[in-house]
Short mmCIF file of C-alpha atoms in Angstrom, two decimals:
data_model
loop_
_atom_site.label_atom_id
_atom_site.label_comp_id
_atom_site.label_asym_id
_atom_site.label_seq_id
_atom_site.Cartn_x
_atom_site.Cartn_y
_atom_site.Cartn_z
CA CYS N 1298 -22.38 -44.25 -1.66
CA LEU N 1299 -18.53 -44.00 -2.89
CA PHE N 1300 -19.72 -43.00 -5.96
CA SER N 1301 -22.17 -40.24 -4.29
CA ARG N 1302 -19.39 -38.96 -2.32
CA PHE N 1303 -17.78 -38.67 -5.90
CA THR N 1304 -20.11 -37.50 -7.77
CA LEU N 1305 -20.35 -34.51 -5.43
CA TYR N 1306 -16.63 -33.66 -5.16
CA CYS N 1307 -16.74 -33.87 -8.25
CA ALA N 1308 -19.85 -30.69 -8.06
CA ASP N 1309 -18.26 -29.52 -6.05
CA CYS N 1310 -14.81 -28.67 -8.30
CA ARG N 1311 -16.79 -27.26 -11.19
CA SER N 1312 -18.07 -25.17 -8.71
CA VAL N 1313 -14.87 -24.10 -7.39
CA THR N 1314 -14.45 -23.77 -11.25
CA SER N 1315 -16.73 -22.04 -12.17
CA SER N 1316 -16.58 -19.24 -9.47
CA VAL N 1317 -12.80 -18.16 -9.81
CA GLN N 1318 -14.31 -18.13 -13.84
CA LYS N 1319 -16.57 -15.54 -13.12
CA ARG N 1320 -14.67 -13.45 -10.71
CA THR N 1321 -11.40 -13.19 -13.23
CA ALA N 1322 -14.03 -12.74 -16.04
CA CYS N 1323 -15.47 -10.37 -13.80
CA LEU N 1324 -11.69 -8.48 -12.87
CA GLY N 1325 -10.71 -8.75 -15.70
CA SER N 1326 -13.27 -6.62 -16.83
CA VAL N 1327 -11.60 -4.25 -14.94
CA ASN N 1328 -9.76 -1.24 -16.94
CA LEU N 1329 -8.03 1.44 -15.06
CA LYS N 1330 -6.30 3.42 -18.15
CA GLY N 1331 -6.08 7.25 -17.85
CA ARG N 1332 -6.56 7.21 -14.01
CA SER N 1333 -5.44 9.03 -11.36
CA CYS N 1334 -4.25 7.62 -7.83
CA LEU N 1335 -4.74 9.63 -5.01
CA THR N 1336 -5.87 7.98 -2.89
CA LEU N 1337 -6.87 4.16 -2.39
CA LYS N 1338 -10.70 5.99 -0.99
CA ASP N 1339 -11.38 6.32 -4.68
CA PHE N 1340 -11.30 2.64 -5.85
CA SER N 1341 -13.56 0.03 -5.48
CA SER N 1342 -12.52 -3.63 -3.57
CA ASP N 1343 -12.01 -5.26 -7.62
CA GLU N 1344 -10.40 -2.71 -8.77
CA ILE N 1345 -7.72 -2.75 -5.87
CA LYS N 1346 -7.79 -6.97 -6.32
CA LYS N 1347 -6.68 -5.97 -10.10
CA LEU N 1348 -3.96 -4.00 -9.30
CA LEU N 1349 -2.83 -6.49 -6.64
CA TRP N 1350 -3.19 -9.01 -9.44
CA VAL N 1351 -1.66 -6.96 -11.97
CA SER N 1352 1.47 -6.40 -9.52
CA GLY N 1353 1.81 -9.96 -8.91
CA ASP N 1354 1.41 -10.88 -12.46
CA LEU N 1355 4.33 -8.97 -13.43
CA LYS N 1356 6.81 -10.03 -10.56
CA HIS N 1357 5.80 -13.47 -11.69
CA ARG N 1358 6.79 -13.17 -15.12
CA ILE N 1359 9.68 -10.58 -14.69
CA LYS N 1360 11.51 -11.92 -11.12
CA HIS N 1361 10.61 -15.75 -11.70
CA GLU N 1362 10.31 -16.33 -15.34
CA LYS N 1363 12.58 -14.06 -16.65
CA GLN N 1364 10.50 -12.56 -19.25
CA TYR N 1365 11.25 -9.68 -20.70
CA LEU N 1366 8.06 -6.85 -20.77
CA PRO N 1367 8.39 -2.98 -22.24
CA LEU N 1368 4.99 -2.56 -21.73
CA LEU N 1369 6.15 1.00 -20.88
CA GLN N 1370 8.31 1.02 -23.83
CA GLY N 1371 8.39 5.15 -25.70
CA LYS N 1372 6.89 6.82 -22.03
CA SER N 1373 8.10 9.15 -19.40
CA ILE N 1374 7.69 9.41 -15.73
CA ALA N 1375 7.98 13.41 -14.09
CA MET N 1376 8.71 12.20 -10.55
CA ILE N 1377 8.53 14.86 -7.85
CA PHE N 1378 9.95 15.20 -4.46
CA GLU N 1379 9.30 17.66 -2.06
CA LYS N 1380 9.80 14.84 0.06
CA ARG N 1381 13.22 12.57 -0.04
CA SER N 1382 12.28 8.43 -0.38
CA THR N 1383 14.66 5.71 -0.60
CA ARG N 1384 11.84 2.97 -1.01
CA THR N 1385 9.63 5.65 -4.04
CA ARG N 1386 12.62 6.74 -5.84
CA MET N 1387 14.14 3.87 -6.28
CA SER N 1388 11.29 1.53 -6.85
CA THR N 1389 10.09 3.69 -9.32
CA GLU N 1390 13.10 4.78 -11.35
CA THR N 1391 13.81 0.56 -11.49
CA GLY N 1392 10.62 -0.26 -12.04
CA PHE N 1393 9.94 1.92 -14.46
CA SER N 1394 12.97 1.39 -16.61
CA LEU N 1395 12.57 -2.56 -16.24
CA LEU N 1396 9.63 -2.08 -18.31
CA GLY N 1397 11.24 0.05 -21.34
CA GLY N 1398 10.02 3.46 -19.57
CA HIS N 1399 12.08 6.49 -18.62
CA PRO N 1400 12.09 8.33 -15.26
CA CYS N 1401 12.53 12.04 -15.01
CA PHE N 1402 13.89 12.42 -11.24
CA LEU N 1403 12.88 16.32 -9.67
CA THR N 1404 13.83 17.79 -6.86
CA SER N 1405 13.16 20.89 -4.60
CA GLN N 1406 15.92 21.97 -6.44
CA ASP N 1407 14.56 21.15 -10.07
CA ILE N 1408 10.75 22.08 -9.47
CA HIS N 1409 9.14 24.69 -6.61
CA LEU N 1410 5.41 23.87 -6.55
CA GLY N 1411 3.92 27.42 -6.49
CA VAL N 1412 6.61 29.26 -5.32
CA ASN N 1413 8.31 30.29 -9.09
CA GLU N 1414 5.78 28.18 -11.29
CA SER N 1415 2.04 27.72 -9.99
CA CYS N 1416 1.25 23.67 -10.02
CA THR N 1417 -2.20 24.64 -12.40
CA ASP N 1418 1.28 25.55 -14.98
CA THR N 1419 3.35 22.72 -13.50
CA ALA N 1420 0.46 19.94 -14.64
CA ARG N 1421 0.40 21.55 -18.19
CA VAL N 1422 3.17 21.62 -18.64
CA LEU N 1423 4.10 18.01 -17.58
CA SER N 1424 1.14 16.67 -19.16
CA GLY N 1425 3.31 17.80 -22.79
CA PHE N 1426 6.42 15.95 -21.41
CA CYS N 1427 5.86 12.87 -20.09
CA ASP N 1428 2.60 9.78 -19.68
CA VAL N 1429 2.69 10.21 -15.65
CA VAL N 1430 3.55 12.18 -12.73
CA LEU N 1431 4.33 10.58 -9.80
CA ALA N 1432 4.49 13.64 -6.76
CA ARG N 1433 6.05 13.00 -3.46
CA VAL N 1434 4.50 15.80 -1.74
CA TYR N 1435 3.54 17.45 1.88
CA LYS N 1436 -0.12 18.64 1.51
CA HIS N 1437 -2.43 16.92 0.01
CA SER N 1438 -3.79 19.41 -1.55
CA THR N 1439 -1.16 19.88 -3.92
CA LEU N 1440 -1.68 16.81 -5.61
CA GLU N 1441 -5.57 17.40 -6.41
CA GLU N 1442 -4.77 20.65 -7.80
CA LEU N 1443 -2.15 19.15 -9.60
CA ASP N 1444 -5.05 16.42 -10.82
CA ARG N 1445 -7.14 18.91 -11.85
CA GLU N 1446 -4.96 20.58 -14.38
CA ALA N 1447 -3.46 17.76 -15.64
CA SER N 1448 -4.70 16.17 -18.40
CA ILE N 1449 -2.67 12.94 -17.32
CA PRO N 1450 -2.55 10.39 -14.56
CA ILE N 1451 -0.93 12.15 -11.35
CA ILE N 1452 -0.17 8.92 -8.86
CA ASN N 1453 0.46 10.01 -4.82
CA GLY N 1454 3.88 8.98 -3.88
CA LEU N 1455 2.76 10.38 -0.74
CA SER N 1456 1.12 12.90 1.19
CA ASP N 1457 0.10 13.93 4.84
CA LEU N 1458 -3.57 12.31 4.28
CA TYR N 1459 -2.33 9.15 2.47
CA HIS N 1460 0.15 6.57 1.05
CA PRO N 1461 -1.83 4.64 -1.21
CA ILE N 1462 1.46 3.23 -3.06
CA GLN N 1463 2.83 1.63 0.77
CA ILE N 1464 -0.59 0.24 1.48
CA LEU N 1465 -0.66 -1.39 -1.88
CA ALA N 1466 2.82 -2.88 -1.73
CA ASP N 1467 1.64 -4.30 2.05
CA PHE N 1468 -1.24 -6.72 0.91
CA LEU N 1469 0.89 -7.86 -1.48
CA THR N 1470 3.59 -8.75 0.74
CA LEU N 1471 0.43 -10.81 3.35
CA GLN N 1472 -1.61 -12.44 0.44
CA GLU N 1473 1.84 -14.03 -0.37
CA HIS N 1474 2.63 -14.73 2.54
CA TYR N 1475 -0.98 -15.70 3.69
CA GLY N 1476 -2.29 -16.98 0.41
CA SER N 1477 -5.06 -15.34 1.28
CA LEU N 1478 -6.55 -11.58 2.47
CA ASN N 1479 -10.12 -12.36 3.38
CA GLY N 1480 -10.32 -12.56 7.07
CA LEU N 1481 -7.00 -11.60 7.98
CA THR N 1482 -6.88 -9.36 11.01
CA VAL N 1483 -4.67 -6.40 10.55
CA SER N 1484 -2.79 -4.48 14.05
CA TRP N 1485 -2.18 -0.96 13.61
CA ILE N 1486 0.33 0.41 16.61
CA GLY N 1487 1.31 4.00 16.31
CA ASP N 1488 0.78 7.17 14.47
CA GLY N 1489 -2.65 8.17 13.16
CA ASN N 1490 -0.87 8.92 10.04
CA ASN N 1491 -1.23 8.74 6.16
CA VAL N 1492 -0.04 4.91 6.32
CA LEU N 1493 -2.92 4.14 8.81
CA HIS N 1494 -5.10 6.11 6.87
CA SER N 1495 -4.30 4.25 3.96
CA PHE N 1496 -4.82 0.91 5.72
CA MET N 1497 -8.26 2.30 6.98
CA MET N 1498 -9.44 2.95 3.00
CA THR N 1499 -8.60 -0.45 2.10
CA ALA N 1500 -8.67 -2.79 4.66
CA ALA N 1501 -12.35 -3.76 4.34
CA LYS N 1502 -12.56 -3.82 0.24
CA LEU N 1503 -9.94 -6.72 0.56
CA GLY N 1504 -12.37 -8.49 3.70
CA VAL N 1505 -9.42 -7.14 6.10
CA HIS N 1506 -10.40 -6.71 9.49
CA LEU N 1507 -8.39 -3.26 11.34
CA LYS N 1508 -7.61 -3.12 15.02
CA VAL N 1509 -5.80 0.41 15.75
CA ALA N 1510 -4.00 1.74 18.54
CA THR N 1511 -2.88 5.06 19.24
CA PRO N 1512 -1.93 7.58 21.90
CA LYS N 1513 -4.47 10.07 23.03
CA GLY N 1514 -4.08 12.82 21.18
CA TYR N 1515 -2.34 10.85 18.09
CA GLU N 1516 -5.83 9.70 16.69
CA PRO N 1517 -6.12 9.53 13.19
CA ASP N 1518 -7.82 12.00 10.70
CA LYS N 1519 -11.88 12.45 11.81
CA GLY N 1520 -13.23 12.54 8.12
CA VAL N 1521 -11.04 9.40 7.70
CA THR N 1522 -12.19 7.28 10.81
CA GLU N 1523 -15.67 7.69 9.69
CA GLU N 1524 -14.99 6.86 6.09
CA ALA N 1525 -13.69 3.84 7.20
CA HIS N 1526 -16.45 2.73 9.46
CA ARG N 1527 -18.83 3.38 7.54
CA LEU N 1528 -16.77 0.34 4.90
CA ALA N 1529 -16.38 -1.88 7.78
CA LYS N 1530 -19.64 -1.91 7.86
CA GLN N 1531 -20.35 -1.97 4.03
CA HIS N 1532 -18.35 -5.12 3.96
CA GLY N 1533 -18.98 -6.96 6.81
CA THR N 1534 -15.14 -6.16 8.55
CA GLN N 1535 -14.37 -5.51 12.54
CA LEU N 1536 -12.98 -1.71 12.44
CA ILE N 1537 -11.75 -1.30 16.70
CA LEU N 1538 -9.79 2.05 18.11
CA THR N 1539 -8.27 2.23 21.01
CA SER N 1540 -5.45 3.23 23.02
CA ASP N 1541 -4.22 0.32 24.28
CA PRO N 1542 -0.84 -1.54 21.95
CA MET N 1543 -1.84 -5.09 23.82
CA GLU N 1544 -5.07 -5.01 23.34
CA ALA N 1545 -5.16 -3.81 19.84
CA ALA N 1546 -2.23 -6.43 18.98
CA ARG N 1547 -4.26 -9.68 20.80
CA ASP N 1548 -5.52 -12.53 18.46
CA SER N 1549 -4.47 -10.32 15.69
CA ASN N 1550 -2.05 -12.32 12.45
CA VAL N 1551 -0.49 -8.42 11.35
CA LEU N 1552 1.59 -6.42 13.27
CA VAL N 1553 2.43 -3.18 12.29
CA THR N 1554 3.88 0.26 13.01
CA ASP N 1555 5.73 3.12 11.39
CA THR N 1556 7.88 5.89 11.93
CA TRP N 1557 6.59 7.93 15.56
CA VAL N 1558 8.24 11.71 14.21
CA SER N 1559 7.65 11.80 10.27
CA MET N 1560 9.65 14.30 8.38
CA GLY N 1561 8.72 17.77 9.10
CA GLN N 1562 8.24 16.50 12.34
CA GLU N 1563 11.36 16.86 13.97
CA GLU N 1564 11.12 19.48 16.06
CA GLU N 1565 8.22 17.17 18.29
CA LYS N 1566 10.25 14.24 18.44
CA LYS N 1567 10.93 14.85 22.17
CA LYS N 1568 7.31 15.24 23.36
CA ARG N 1569 6.49 12.14 20.36
CA LEU N 1570 8.65 9.71 21.90
CA LYS N 1571 7.52 10.41 25.16
CA ASP N 1572 4.56 10.09 24.49
CA PHE N 1573 4.83 6.62 22.42
CA HIS N 1574 5.90 5.15 25.30
CA GLY N 1575 4.91 1.34 25.68
CA TYR N 1576 3.92 1.15 22.36
CA GLN N 1577 7.26 -0.34 21.11
CA ILE N 1578 6.63 -3.65 19.22
CA SER N 1579 8.24 -6.78 20.56
CA MET N 1580 7.78 -10.22 21.27
CA GLN N 1581 6.14 -9.52 24.44
CA THR N 1582 3.74 -7.81 21.85
CA GLY N 1583 3.34 -10.59 19.44
CA SER N 1584 2.94 -12.89 22.88
CA VAL N 1585 -1.28 -12.16 22.69
CA ALA N 1586 -0.85 -12.00 18.41
CA LYS N 1587 -2.05 -15.22 16.65
CA SER N 1588 0.56 -18.26 16.31
CA ASP N 1589 1.43 -17.11 12.91
CA TRP N 1590 1.34 -13.85 13.16
CA THR N 1591 4.02 -11.73 11.01
CA PHE N 1592 5.42 -8.20 11.34
CA LEU N 1593 5.38 -4.88 8.74
CA HIS N 1594 6.79 -1.89 9.21
CA CYS N 1595 7.25 0.38 5.83
CA LEU N 1596 11.00 1.90 6.82
CA PRO N 1597 13.14 3.28 7.39
CA ARG N 1598 12.82 1.94 11.40
CA LYS N 1599 13.86 3.24 14.66
CA MET N 1600 14.66 1.00 17.74
CA GLU N 1601 11.88 2.19 19.55
CA GLU N 1602 9.02 1.55 17.03
CA VAL N 1603 10.21 -1.63 17.13
CA ASP N 1604 13.32 -4.47 18.57
CA ASP N 1605 15.72 -6.32 17.18
CA GLN N 1606 14.34 -8.81 18.20
CA VAL N 1607 10.89 -8.79 15.94
CA PHE N 1608 12.31 -6.50 13.60
CA TYR N 1609 15.03 -9.23 12.33
CA SER N 1610 13.10 -12.88 13.18
CA SER N 1611 11.55 -14.74 10.54
CA ARG N 1612 8.46 -12.68 11.09
CA SER N 1613 9.40 -9.93 9.95
CA LEU N 1614 8.04 -9.18 6.35
CA VAL N 1615 10.07 -6.32 6.11
CA PHE N 1616 12.57 -7.38 3.55
CA SER N 1617 9.86 -8.31 0.96
CA GLU N 1618 7.17 -5.86 2.12
CA ALA N 1619 10.08 -2.84 0.41
CA GLU N 1620 10.74 -5.23 -2.02
CA ASN N 1621 7.20 -5.42 -3.09
CA ARG N 1622 6.87 -1.40 -3.60
CA LYS N 1623 8.71 -1.89 -6.79
CA TRP N 1624 6.18 -4.79 -8.08
CA THR N 1625 3.13 -2.79 -7.13
CA ILE N 1626 4.28 0.59 -8.53
CA MET N 1627 4.88 -1.31 -11.72
CA GLY N 1628 1.70 -3.10 -11.85
CA LEU N 1629 -0.11 0.52 -10.90
CA ILE N 1630 1.46 2.61 -13.92
CA VAL N 1631 1.05 -0.19 -16.36
CA SER N 1632 -2.52 -0.34 -14.73
CA LEU N 1633 -3.28 3.86 -15.48
CA LEU N 1634 -1.11 3.64 -18.94
CA THR N 1635 -2.30 0.31 -20.89
CA ASP N 1636 -4.66 -2.08 -20.94
CA TYR N 1637 -2.35 -4.84 -19.73
CA THR N 1638 -4.03 -8.41 -18.86
CA PRO N 1639 -2.46 -10.70 -15.86
CA GLN N 1640 -1.13 -13.82 -17.78
CA ILE N 1641 -0.99 -15.68 -14.69
CA PRO N 1642 -3.94 -17.57 -12.32
CA MET N 1643 -5.83 -14.57 -10.45
CA LEU N 1644 -4.37 -14.56 -6.89
CA LYS N 1645 -6.82 -15.21 -3.62
CA PHE N 1646 -8.34 -12.72 -2.20
#
């Protein structure tokens, strides 16, 4: 009887090992070199998992093992910023430099997309100067035009429609904390904005359930919502939309919010603060979530969005989340510019 149980145990181990080896081989064969990243809508489940694997690998080898990996030596990146940012600028500049590359920062005072020079001409000029462009812009259509005309990869550093590099950092943070993403429930409580759109294009592909609470009139984009429902059905996950924050938080693993007033919406501030009354995340919100609930915010944060008791608590992962902006932008750029293969075992998804 004991021998039989041992035999079954060994068989199970071989089965698990074989399964991991197959998944590793499958993700290892994913090649993203030469691709652009305007939205994670364009990336498959395996491609997103590969990006997270590469990011986790670089973090482990560089931060923890103190290895020097000049993977981007001799390469340069043009960073176009129509909108200011602490995390996007610092993560990209420090990450690209850490890998041996040269970042070039361009503000609206340095480059006037579509004003002093057309996007078409800018894309073609930068294609001759550098290896990749990261653009943080107001209109998503600007990125699409840059991508059409450039001969090098274009990365969305933020647009009015999507913020893909933020979501990669969020999911790496959750993977590190929980050990696996599959089966987690993420609850978004706030504005139906670009960050939420990127969650909606990504969660189902990683086996993550998504619950969304927005005030009436602030729902996510209709087209994005339709695609998110399709993805949820395809991957067997749940997508729930409501206007009740407590309903969204119930039985959730992760509570997420973002700014209620984005850059360019300052004139709407008074109305928005009124419309979002009751949406602040607090310990009361967390009281209906699962016992292991955590909190994310892409920053910068305002008191009306989440109180100090949650924001500075042990449940808050916001500063690990911010740091992971560096490791995931590094993982993304390395994946788009090189044939790099991760050295650490595949992450558990």
